[in-house]
Coordinates of C-alpha atoms and ligand atoms in Angstrom, one line a residue:
M1 CA -1.6 -28.2 -46.8
R2 CA -4.6 -26.1 -45.6
T3 CA -3.2 -24.2 -42.6
R4 CA -5.1 -22.8 -39.7
R5 CA -4.9 -18.9 -39.1
P6 CA -3.2 -19.0 -35.5
P7 CA -5.7 -18.0 -32.7
R8 CA -5.7 -13.9 -32.6
R9 CA -4.4 -12.7 -29.1
R10 CA -7.0 -10.8 -27.4
T11 CA -6.6 -7.7 -26.2
A12 CA -9.9 -5.5 -26.6
P13 CA -11.6 -5.2 -23.3
L14 CA -13.6 -8.3 -22.0
S15 CA -17.0 -9.4 -23.6
L16 CA -20.3 -9.1 -22.3
I17 CA -20.2 -12.9 -21.9
D18 CA -16.5 -12.9 -20.2
A19 CA -18.9 -9.7 -17.2
L20 CA -21.3 -12.6 -16.5
L21 CA -18.9 -15.4 -16.6
N22 CA -17.6 -13.0 -13.9
E23 CA -21.1 -12.4 -12.2
T24 CA -21.7 -16.4 -11.8
R25 CA -18.7 -16.9 -10.2
I26 CA -18.7 -13.8 -8.0
V27 CA -21.9 -15.4 -7.1
A28 CA -20.9 -19.3 -7.0
R29 CA -18.0 -17.8 -4.4
S30 CA -20.7 -15.9 -2.6
L31 CA -22.4 -19.3 -2.1
A32 CA -19.6 -20.8 -1.7
D33 CA -18.7 -18.3 1.7
F34 CA -22.1 -18.7 2.8
A35 CA -21.7 -22.8 3.1
S36 CA -18.4 -21.9 5.1
G37 CA -19.6 -20.0 7.6
P38 CA -18.9 -16.1 8.0
R39 CA -15.4 -14.6 6.3
L40 CA -14.6 -11.3 5.7
R41 CA -11.0 -10.6 3.2
L42 CA -9.2 -7.6 4.4
G43 CA -7.0 -5.9 2.0
V44 CA -3.7 -4.8 3.0
T45 CA -2.1 -1.6 0.5
G46 CA 0.4 1.1 0.3
L47 CA 2.9 2.1 -1.5
S48 CA 6.3 -0.1 -0.9
R49 CA 7.3 1.3 2.6
A50 CA 4.5 2.3 3.9
G51 CA 4.6 -0.1 6.8
K52 CA 2.4 -3.4 5.2
T53 CA 4.6 -5.8 6.7
V54 CA 4.4 -4.2 10.3
F55 CA 0.8 -3.4 9.9
I56 CA 0.5 -6.9 9.4
T57 CA 2.8 -8.7 11.4
A58 CA 1.8 -6.6 14.8
L59 CA -2.3 -7.5 13.8
V60 CA -1.7 -11.0 13.6
D61 CA 0.3 -10.9 16.7
A62 CA -2.1 -8.7 18.6
L63 CA -5.3 -10.8 18.0
M64 CA -3.2 -14.3 18.5
R65 CA -2.8 -12.5 22.1
A66 CA -6.9 -10.6 22.3
G67 CA -7.4 -13.7 24.2
E68 CA -4.9 -13.3 27.2
T69 CA -5.4 -11.0 30.0
Q70 CA -2.4 -9.1 28.5
G71 CA -3.5 -9.2 25.0
R72 CA -6.6 -7.8 25.7
R73 CA -5.5 -5.5 27.8
A74 CA -3.4 -4.0 25.0
L75 CA -6.7 -4.0 23.0
P76 CA -9.0 -1.7 25.2
V77 CA -11.1 0.0 21.3
L78 CA -11.4 -3.7 19.8
R79 CA -14.7 -4.4 22.0
A80 CA -15.0 -7.5 21.4
C81 CA -11.5 -7.8 22.8
A82 CA -12.3 -5.3 25.8
E83 CA -15.6 -6.9 26.9
G84 CA -13.5 -10.6 26.6
R85 CA -15.6 -12.1 24.0
L86 CA -12.9 -12.6 21.8
V87 CA -11.8 -15.9 22.8
C88 CA -8.7 -16.9 20.7
A89 CA -7.6 -15.9 17.0
R90 CA -5.7 -19.1 15.3
L91 CA -3.7 -19.5 12.1
E92 CA -5.5 -21.6 9.3
P93 CA -4.0 -22.9 6.1
Q94 CA -3.6 -21.3 3.2
P95 CA -6.8 -20.7 1.2
D96 CA -5.6 -20.7 -2.4
D97 CA -2.6 -22.8 -2.9
D98 CA -1.0 -19.9 -5.4
V99 CA -0.9 -17.4 -3.5
P100 CA 2.7 -17.2 -1.2
R101 CA 1.3 -17.3 2.5
F102 CA 3.0 -14.0 4.7
A103 CA 5.4 -14.9 6.6
V104 CA 4.2 -13.9 9.8
E105 CA 6.4 -16.3 12.0
D106 CA 9.8 -15.1 10.2
H107 CA 8.8 -11.3 10.7
L108 CA 7.9 -11.9 14.4
A109 CA 11.7 -13.4 15.3
A110 CA 13.2 -10.5 13.3
L111 CA 11.4 -7.8 15.1
A112 CA 12.2 -10.0 19.0
G113 CA 15.7 -10.6 17.3
G114 CA 15.0 -14.7 16.8
A115 CA 17.6 -17.1 18.4
Q116 CA 19.8 -13.9 19.1
G117 CA 17.6 -12.2 21.3
P118 CA 16.7 -8.4 21.5
D119 CA 19.9 -7.3 20.8
A120 CA 19.1 -8.5 16.8
R121 CA 15.8 -7.2 16.6
R122 CA 15.1 -6.0 13.3
W123 CA 12.3 -4.7 11.3
P124 CA 11.0 -7.6 8.7
E125 CA 11.8 -8.0 4.8
S126 CA 9.6 -5.5 3.5
T127 CA 6.4 -6.2 1.0
R128 CA 7.4 -7.1 -2.3
R129 CA 4.7 -9.3 -3.9
I130 CA 1.1 -10.2 -3.5
S131 CA 1.0 -13.1 0.2
Q132 CA -1.9 -14.0 2.5
L133 CA -2.4 -15.1 5.4
R134 CA -6.3 -17.0 7.0
L135 CA -6.3 -16.6 10.9
A136 CA -9.9 -18.1 12.5
L137 CA -11.4 -16.0 15.2
A138 CA -13.0 -17.5 17.6
F139 CA -15.7 -14.8 20.0
E140 CA -19.1 -15.0 22.0
S141 CA -21.1 -13.3 19.8
V142 CA -24.1 -11.0 21.9
G143 CA -26.1 -10.6 18.5
G144 CA -29.7 -12.0 18.3
W145 CA -30.5 -15.4 16.7
R146 CA -26.3 -16.1 16.5
K147 CA -26.1 -15.9 19.9
G148 CA -23.4 -17.7 21.5
R149 CA -19.9 -18.9 20.1
Q150 CA -19.3 -18.2 16.4
E151 CA -15.8 -18.1 14.3
L152 CA -15.2 -15.6 11.8
T153 CA -12.4 -16.4 9.0
L154 CA -10.5 -13.3 8.7
D155 CA -8.5 -13.4 5.5
I156 CA -5.5 -10.9 5.4
V157 CA -4.8 -9.8 1.6
D158 CA -1.0 -8.2 1.2
Y159 CA -0.2 -6.7 -2.2
P160 CA 1.6 -3.0 -3.1
G161 CA -0.4 -0.5 -3.9
E162 CA 2.0 0.4 -7.1
W163 CA -0.6 -2.7 -8.3
L164 CA -3.6 -0.6 -7.9
L165 CA -1.9 2.2 -10.1
D166 CA -2.1 -0.6 -13.3
L167 CA -6.2 -0.3 -13.4
P168 CA -6.1 2.5 -15.1
L169 CA -4.6 1.1 -17.7
L170 CA -6.6 -1.6 -19.3
D171 CA -9.2 1.0 -20.8
K172 CA -6.1 2.5 -22.7
D173 CA -4.4 1.6 -25.2
Y174 CA -0.5 2.0 -25.8
A175 CA -0.8 5.2 -27.4
Q176 CA -3.1 7.2 -25.2
W177 CA -0.8 5.7 -22.1
S178 CA 2.5 7.1 -23.4
R179 CA 0.9 10.1 -24.7
E180 CA 0.3 10.7 -20.7
S181 CA 3.5 9.6 -19.6
I182 CA 5.1 12.1 -21.6
E183 CA 3.2 14.8 -20.4
A184 CA 3.2 14.3 -16.9
A185 CA 7.1 13.7 -17.0
Q186 CA 7.2 17.3 -18.4
G187 CA 5.7 18.5 -15.0
A188 CA 7.8 21.3 -12.8
S189 CA 9.1 18.3 -9.9
R190 CA 9.1 15.6 -12.4
A191 CA 11.0 17.2 -15.6
M192 CA 14.5 16.6 -13.8
L193 CA 14.6 13.1 -12.6
A194 CA 12.9 12.5 -16.1
A195 CA 15.6 14.3 -18.1
D196 CA 17.7 11.3 -19.1
W197 CA 15.0 8.9 -20.0
R198 CA 13.3 11.8 -22.1
A199 CA 17.4 12.4 -23.7
H200 CA 16.9 8.6 -24.8
L201 CA 13.3 9.2 -25.4
A202 CA 13.9 11.7 -28.4
T203 CA 16.5 9.2 -30.1
I204 CA 13.6 6.6 -30.8
D205 CA 12.4 6.4 -34.4
P206 CA 9.1 4.9 -33.3
A207 CA 9.4 3.8 -37.0
A208 CA 12.1 2.5 -37.3
P209 CA 12.0 -1.4 -37.1
A210 CA 11.7 -3.2 -34.0
D211 CA 14.8 -3.1 -31.6
E212 CA 15.7 -5.2 -28.6
E213 CA 18.7 -3.3 -27.0
R214 CA 16.4 -0.2 -27.5
A215 CA 13.7 -1.4 -26.0
R216 CA 15.6 -3.0 -23.2
M217 CA 17.6 0.5 -22.5
A218 CA 14.5 2.4 -22.6
A219 CA 12.6 0.6 -20.2
E220 CA 15.4 0.8 -18.2
R221 CA 16.0 4.6 -18.3
F222 CA 12.0 4.6 -17.7
T223 CA 12.4 2.9 -15.1
A224 CA 15.3 4.8 -13.3
Y225 CA 12.7 7.6 -13.6
L226 CA 9.8 6.1 -11.9
R227 CA 12.0 5.1 -8.9
A228 CA 13.7 8.3 -8.8
C229 CA 10.3 10.1 -8.2
R230 CA 9.8 7.6 -5.4
N231 CA 13.1 8.8 -3.4
D232 CA 13.1 9.8 0.1
K233 CA 13.8 13.0 -1.0
F234 CA 11.4 13.9 -3.4
A235 CA 9.1 11.0 -2.3
L236 CA 6.6 11.7 -5.2
S237 CA 3.8 9.4 -6.3
T238 CA 4.5 6.6 -8.4
L239 CA 2.7 6.0 -12.0
P240 CA 1.9 3.4 -13.8
P241 CA 3.2 0.8 -14.7
G242 CA 3.0 -0.7 -11.1
R243 CA 4.9 -3.4 -11.8
F244 CA 8.1 -1.1 -13.1
L245 CA 8.2 -0.6 -9.1
A246 CA 6.6 -3.3 -7.7
P247 CA 7.9 -6.1 -10.1
G248 CA 7.1 -9.1 -7.3
D249 CA 7.9 -12.4 -9.3
L250 CA 8.5 -10.5 -12.4
E251 CA 12.0 -9.4 -11.7
G252 CA 14.7 -9.0 -14.9
S253 CA 11.3 -10.3 -16.6
P254 CA 11.2 -9.6 -20.3
A255 CA 7.4 -8.5 -19.7
L256 CA 8.5 -5.6 -18.2
T257 CA 11.0 -4.7 -21.1
F258 CA 8.9 -1.8 -22.5
A259 CA 8.4 2.0 -22.4
P260 CA 6.3 5.0 -23.8
L261 CA 7.6 5.7 -27.3
A262 CA 6.3 9.7 -28.7
L263 CA 3.9 8.6 -30.6
E264 CA 2.6 11.6 -33.8
D265 CA -1.6 12.2 -32.5
G266 CA -3.3 9.5 -34.6
A267 CA -0.6 7.8 -36.7
R268 CA -1.2 4.3 -37.7
I269 CA 1.7 2.0 -35.8
K270 CA 3.5 -0.2 -38.2
P271 CA 3.9 -3.6 -38.4
G272 CA 7.4 -4.7 -37.6
S273 CA 8.2 -1.6 -36.4
H274 CA 9.8 -0.5 -33.0
A275 CA 6.3 1.4 -32.0
A276 CA 4.7 -2.5 -32.7
M277 CA 6.6 -4.6 -30.4
M278 CA 6.2 -1.9 -27.8
E279 CA 2.5 -1.9 -28.2
R280 CA 2.2 -5.4 -28.2
R281 CA 4.3 -5.7 -25.3
Y282 CA 1.9 -3.4 -23.2
E283 CA -0.4 -4.7 -24.4
A284 CA 0.9 -8.3 -22.9
Y285 CA 1.3 -6.7 -19.6
K286 CA -2.1 -5.3 -19.4
T287 CA -3.6 -8.9 -20.5
H288 CA -0.8 -11.6 -18.1
V289 CA -0.3 -9.0 -15.5
A290 CA -2.6 -6.6 -14.6
R291 CA -6.1 -8.0 -15.3
P292 CA -5.3 -11.5 -13.5
F293 CA -4.5 -9.5 -10.6
F294 CA -7.8 -7.4 -10.6
H295 CA -9.5 -10.3 -11.8
D296 CA -7.8 -13.3 -9.2
H297 CA -7.2 -11.1 -5.7
F298 CA -8.7 -7.1 -5.9
S299 CA -12.2 -8.1 -7.0
R300 CA -12.7 -10.1 -3.8
L301 CA -11.7 -8.1 -1.5
D302 CA -14.7 -7.1 1.0
R303 CA -12.6 -4.5 3.5
Q304 CA -9.3 -2.2 2.9
I305 CA -6.8 -0.3 4.8
V306 CA -4.8 1.9 2.7
L307 CA -1.1 2.5 4.5
V308 CA 0.4 6.0 4.2
D309 CA 3.6 7.0 4.5
A310 CA 2.5 10.6 5.2
L311 CA 5.7 11.5 7.3
S312 CA 8.0 11.4 4.7
A313 CA 5.5 13.5 2.5
L314 CA 5.2 15.9 5.1
N315 CA 9.0 15.5 5.2
S316 CA 9.7 16.5 1.6
G317 CA 7.6 19.1 1.5
P318 CA 4.3 20.6 -0.2
S319 CA 5.3 19.5 -3.6
A320 CA 5.6 16.0 -2.6
L321 CA 2.2 16.2 0.3
R322 CA 0.5 17.5 -3.1
D323 CA 1.8 14.2 -5.2
L324 CA 0.6 11.8 -2.7
E325 CA -3.0 13.8 -2.7
T326 CA -2.7 12.6 -6.5
A327 CA -1.5 9.3 -5.8
M328 CA -4.0 8.6 -3.0
G329 CA -6.9 10.1 -5.7
D330 CA -5.1 7.4 -8.3
V331 CA -5.3 5.1 -5.7
L332 CA -8.8 5.5 -4.5
A333 CA -10.1 5.4 -7.8
A334 CA -9.2 1.6 -8.5
F335 CA -12.3 1.7 -5.7
R336 CA -15.0 3.4 -7.5
T337 CA -14.9 2.2 -11.3
G338 CA -17.5 1.1 -12.7
R339 CA -19.8 3.7 -14.4
A340 CA -17.9 4.4 -16.8
S341 CA -16.6 0.8 -18.6
L342 CA -17.9 -2.2 -18.1
L343 CA -14.1 -3.5 -18.0
S344 CA -13.6 -1.9 -14.8
A345 CA -16.7 -2.8 -13.2
M346 CA -15.8 -6.3 -13.3
F347 CA -13.0 -5.8 -11.1
R348 CA -14.5 -3.5 -8.3
P349 CA -15.0 -5.1 -5.6
R350 CA -17.3 -4.7 -2.5
I351 CA -15.8 -3.5 -0.4
D352 CA -17.6 -1.8 1.9
K353 CA -15.2 -0.2 4.8
I354 CA -11.9 1.6 3.8
L355 CA -9.4 3.1 6.2
F356 CA -6.6 5.2 5.0
A357 CA -3.9 5.2 8.0
A358 CA -0.7 7.2 8.1
T359 CA 1.7 4.6 9.7
K360 CA 4.5 5.4 11.6
A361 CA 3.1 7.7 14.2
D362 CA 5.4 7.0 16.8
H363 CA 8.0 9.3 15.1
L364 CA 5.2 12.5 16.6
H365 CA 4.6 13.3 20.5
H366 CA 1.2 12.4 20.9
R367 CA 0.3 16.2 21.0
S368 CA 0.5 15.9 16.8
H369 CA -1.5 12.5 15.9
D370 CA -4.5 13.9 15.5
R371 CA -3.0 16.7 13.8
L372 CA -1.5 13.2 11.4
E373 CA -4.9 12.5 11.0
A374 CA -6.1 15.7 9.9
I375 CA -3.2 16.0 7.2
L376 CA -3.7 12.8 6.1
R377 CA -7.6 13.6 5.7
H378 CA -7.3 16.4 3.9
A379 CA -4.5 14.5 1.2
V380 CA -7.3 12.1 1.2
H381 CA -10.1 14.4 1.0
R382 CA -11.2 13.9 -3.1
A383 CA -10.1 10.1 -2.6
I384 CA -12.9 10.1 0.4
A385 CA -15.4 11.4 -1.7
R386 CA -15.2 9.1 -4.1
A387 CA -15.2 6.2 -1.5
Q388 CA -18.1 7.1 0.3
D389 CA -19.9 8.1 -3.6
V390 CA -19.9 4.1 -3.8
G391 CA -21.4 3.4 0.0
A392 CA -18.0 3.3 1.6
Q393 CA -17.8 3.7 5.1
V394 CA -14.2 5.7 5.0
D395 CA -12.1 7.1 8.1
V396 CA -9.0 8.2 8.8
I397 CA -6.4 7.2 11.6
A398 CA -2.7 8.0 12.3
L399 CA -1.3 4.9 13.9
A400 CA 2.0 3.1 14.8
A401 CA 1.6 -0.7 13.8
V402 CA 4.1 -1.2 16.1
R403 CA 5.3 1.9 18.9
A404 CA 9.5 2.5 18.4
T405 CA 9.6 5.4 20.8
R406 CA 8.6 6.5 24.2
E407 CA 7.4 10.1 25.0
A408 CA 9.5 12.2 27.4
Q409 CA 9.9 15.8 28.4
V410 CA 13.3 17.0 27.7
R411 CA 15.1 20.3 29.0
H412 CA 16.5 22.0 26.3
D413 CA 18.7 25.0 25.6
G414 CA 16.5 26.4 29.1
Q415 CA 13.1 25.1 28.1
M416 CA 11.0 21.9 28.3
L417 CA 10.3 20.3 25.1
D418 CA 8.2 17.6 24.2
A419 CA 10.4 14.9 23.4
I420 CA 10.5 11.4 21.9
I421 CA 13.3 8.9 22.9
G422 CA 14.6 5.8 20.9
A423 CA 17.3 3.6 19.6
P424 CA 17.9 4.6 16.4
I425 CA 19.0 2.3 13.8
A426 CA 22.9 1.9 13.7
G427 CA 24.5 4.3 10.8
E428 CA 21.4 7.0 11.2
T429 CA 23.1 10.8 12.6
I430 CA 21.4 13.5 14.7
G431 CA 23.2 16.3 14.8
G432 CA 26.0 14.8 13.4
E433 CA 26.4 12.2 16.1
I434 CA 26.3 8.8 14.2
F435 CA 24.0 6.0 16.1
D436 CA 25.4 2.7 16.8
G437 CA 22.2 0.8 17.2
R438 CA 22.2 0.3 20.5
A439 CA 22.3 4.2 22.0
E440 CA 19.1 5.7 22.8
A441 CA 18.7 9.4 21.4
A442 CA 15.7 11.7 22.3
V443 CA 14.3 13.6 19.5
F444 CA 12.1 17.1 19.5
P445 CA 9.6 15.9 16.6
G446 CA 8.2 19.5 16.6
R447 CA 5.3 19.9 16.1
L448 CA 2.7 19.5 13.2
P449 CA 0.5 22.7 12.3
D450 CA -3.2 23.2 13.5
D451 CA -4.6 23.9 10.6
P452 CA -3.5 21.4 8.2
R453 CA -3.7 23.2 4.9
A454 CA -0.7 24.8 6.6
A455 CA 1.7 21.9 5.7
F456 CA 0.6 21.9 2.3
R457 CA 1.6 25.8 1.7
G458 CA 5.0 24.2 3.4
E459 CA 4.1 25.5 6.8
G460 CA 5.0 22.0 8.3
L461 CA 6.2 21.3 11.5
A462 CA 6.2 24.7 14.3
A463 CA 8.9 25.8 16.0
R464 CA 11.9 24.8 16.5
E465 CA 12.5 23.7 12.8
E466 CA 16.4 23.2 13.6
D467 CA 15.8 20.4 16.0
S468 CA 13.0 18.5 14.4
D469 CA 14.8 15.8 12.9
W470 CA 13.0 13.2 13.7
R471 CA 12.3 13.0 9.8
F472 CA 15.8 12.0 9.0
V473 CA 15.8 9.1 12.1
R474 CA 14.5 5.2 11.7
F475 CA 14.4 3.6 15.3
R476 CA 15.0 -0.2 15.9
P477 CA 12.0 -1.8 17.0
P478 CA 11.3 -1.5 20.6
V479 CA 12.7 -4.9 23.0
V480 CA 9.3 -6.7 24.3
A481 CA 9.2 -8.9 27.4
H482 CA 9.0 -12.0 26.9
G483 CA 5.4 -13.1 25.9
A484 CA 4.2 -9.0 26.6
P485 CA 2.3 -7.7 23.2
M486 CA 4.0 -5.5 21.2
P487 CA 3.2 -1.6 21.8
H488 CA 1.5 0.3 19.0
I489 CA -0.9 3.6 19.1
R490 CA -4.6 3.3 17.7
L491 CA -4.4 -0.6 16.2
D492 CA -7.0 -1.7 18.4
R493 CA -8.8 1.5 16.7
A494 CA -8.0 0.6 13.7
L495 CA -8.9 -3.2 14.6
E496 CA -12.4 -2.5 15.5
F497 CA -13.1 -0.4 12.6
L498 CA -12.2 -2.8 10.3
I499 CA -13.5 -5.9 11.8
G500 CA -15.0 -5.0 15.2
D501 CA -18.5 -5.3 13.5
R502 CA -18.3 -8.4 12.6
L503 CA -16.9 -9.8 16.0
T504 CA -20.4 -8.9 18.1
Ligands
GDP1 P1 6.0 -2.1 3.5 O1 6.8 -2.4 2.2 O2 5.0 -1.7 3.4 O3 5.6 -3.7 3.8 O4 6.7 -1.6 4.7 P2 7.7 -2.3 5.6 O5 6.2 -2.5 6.6 O6 8.3 -3.2 5.4 O7 8.1 -0.8 6.4 C1 8.8 -0.1 6.2 C2 9.5 0.5 6.8 O8 8.9 1.5 8.2 C3 10.7 -0.6 8.0 O9 11.6 -1.7 7.6 C4 10.3 0.3 9.3 O10 11.8 1.2 9.6 C5 9.4 1.6 9.4 N1 8.3 0.9 10.0 C6 6.9 0.6 9.5 N2 6.2 0.8 10.6 C7 6.4 0.9 11.4 C8 6.2 1.6 12.8 O11 4.4 1.1 13.3 N3 6.8 1.9 13.6 C9 8.1 2.9 13.2 N4 9.0 3.7 14.1 N5 8.8 2.1 12.1 C10 7.8 1.5 11.2

């Protein structure tokens, strides 16, 4: 009997033919887009809890109201809206059957409190996986031959920023990734958090026979270490693989049961060994998890907003800020790839505008908003240089997609201080007082330094640091009168940058 060898699983970089096929696919898609009218795919990303869900919900709500008088007034910087040319926005059926829809109705209901009314208002469920939403924007064009009523199809794609960190993995083999992960875990800020995983790592012999239980324990400890780096106290940036922290639909899946191993330099991985099993899973992760995301979604984006919780990093101190800088550099590397390797070039999106946004600016008095912007600009300056390198226009903004606070001057110890007022979430504490979710509190946010570099040196908030308790307070969403637009800070400026030129 003749036996056929099973086809070898392809784990090596893709061939030139793949690259050409991909290019053909992109051209075909562009032609289809051309035939069906102007379209824009806007990517919304950021690390977990950066504010993606709240941002998209607010953006969609604001655009859907932009045709109404009140809604128009709420977006003065979005020119098409201020000039009364944005006629209406409506939700359209999903463009891709295999991508979940962004649940905008549920999120709006959560913010408003749903059937129970404003007392039940809460922040919506955060992004855990990719989702998208299509809006059709009808506007009056003022531009030359296109004068008159036009329609722009806006596809908003929401995805965890953690997934972008996987792009460099596509060019790395298991041994290199293992080496780099172990090196990173030895750094001063991570060593303590990685101690448990590294102690376990020391007990594993890579050349021993494959052992499922050991693989599971190693993956659990490695994930716990990555998670600890991200907790509020340390706020360190994320290391790949991205799905270990933002697993999406792969929660609990065997696809995530691998971890780095201490391999000798240049050592051959023996078939049947523990290392061979880990290597196989790592390659499967690249092929079946990471690559399809870049291929099917990332490469199709036209514009991108990267949301950053810079306040949390400020809160955790200079090492977290510097780490944020590194993380943003890594995230942005995904946008400029291509010169070095054919593989990365295939996934490079044709992004022409990138906006970095420091979210939750309503935790600060407006006098600090420009300073927050300056700190973010400093944190992402290298990433900005890279983006400009590939011809993308880049801007930085501090915003609050949903403004949960208002401002006031409050007398404190005989001094008038800038304060923000809001309702802390039930269970939040300020100066030992526990809030019930109903009572409001006046908080003194302190002032961010004039010179952004001071924040990186650890000179966080100027004056009255002891009162600067904004950082630990989460406010409830605001109560909004029925039918009124949601309050925001600079959401319209973000929109003008991201889509304004396509509404002319
Ligand atoms: P995601 O993980 O990026 O989708 O983050 P979310 O959009 O779910 O936001 C995480 C949390 O940050 C929310 O639950 C809110 O507590 C807070 N948050 C997000 N955006 C804002 C904002 O504009 N203002 C305020 N005050 N809080 C916000």
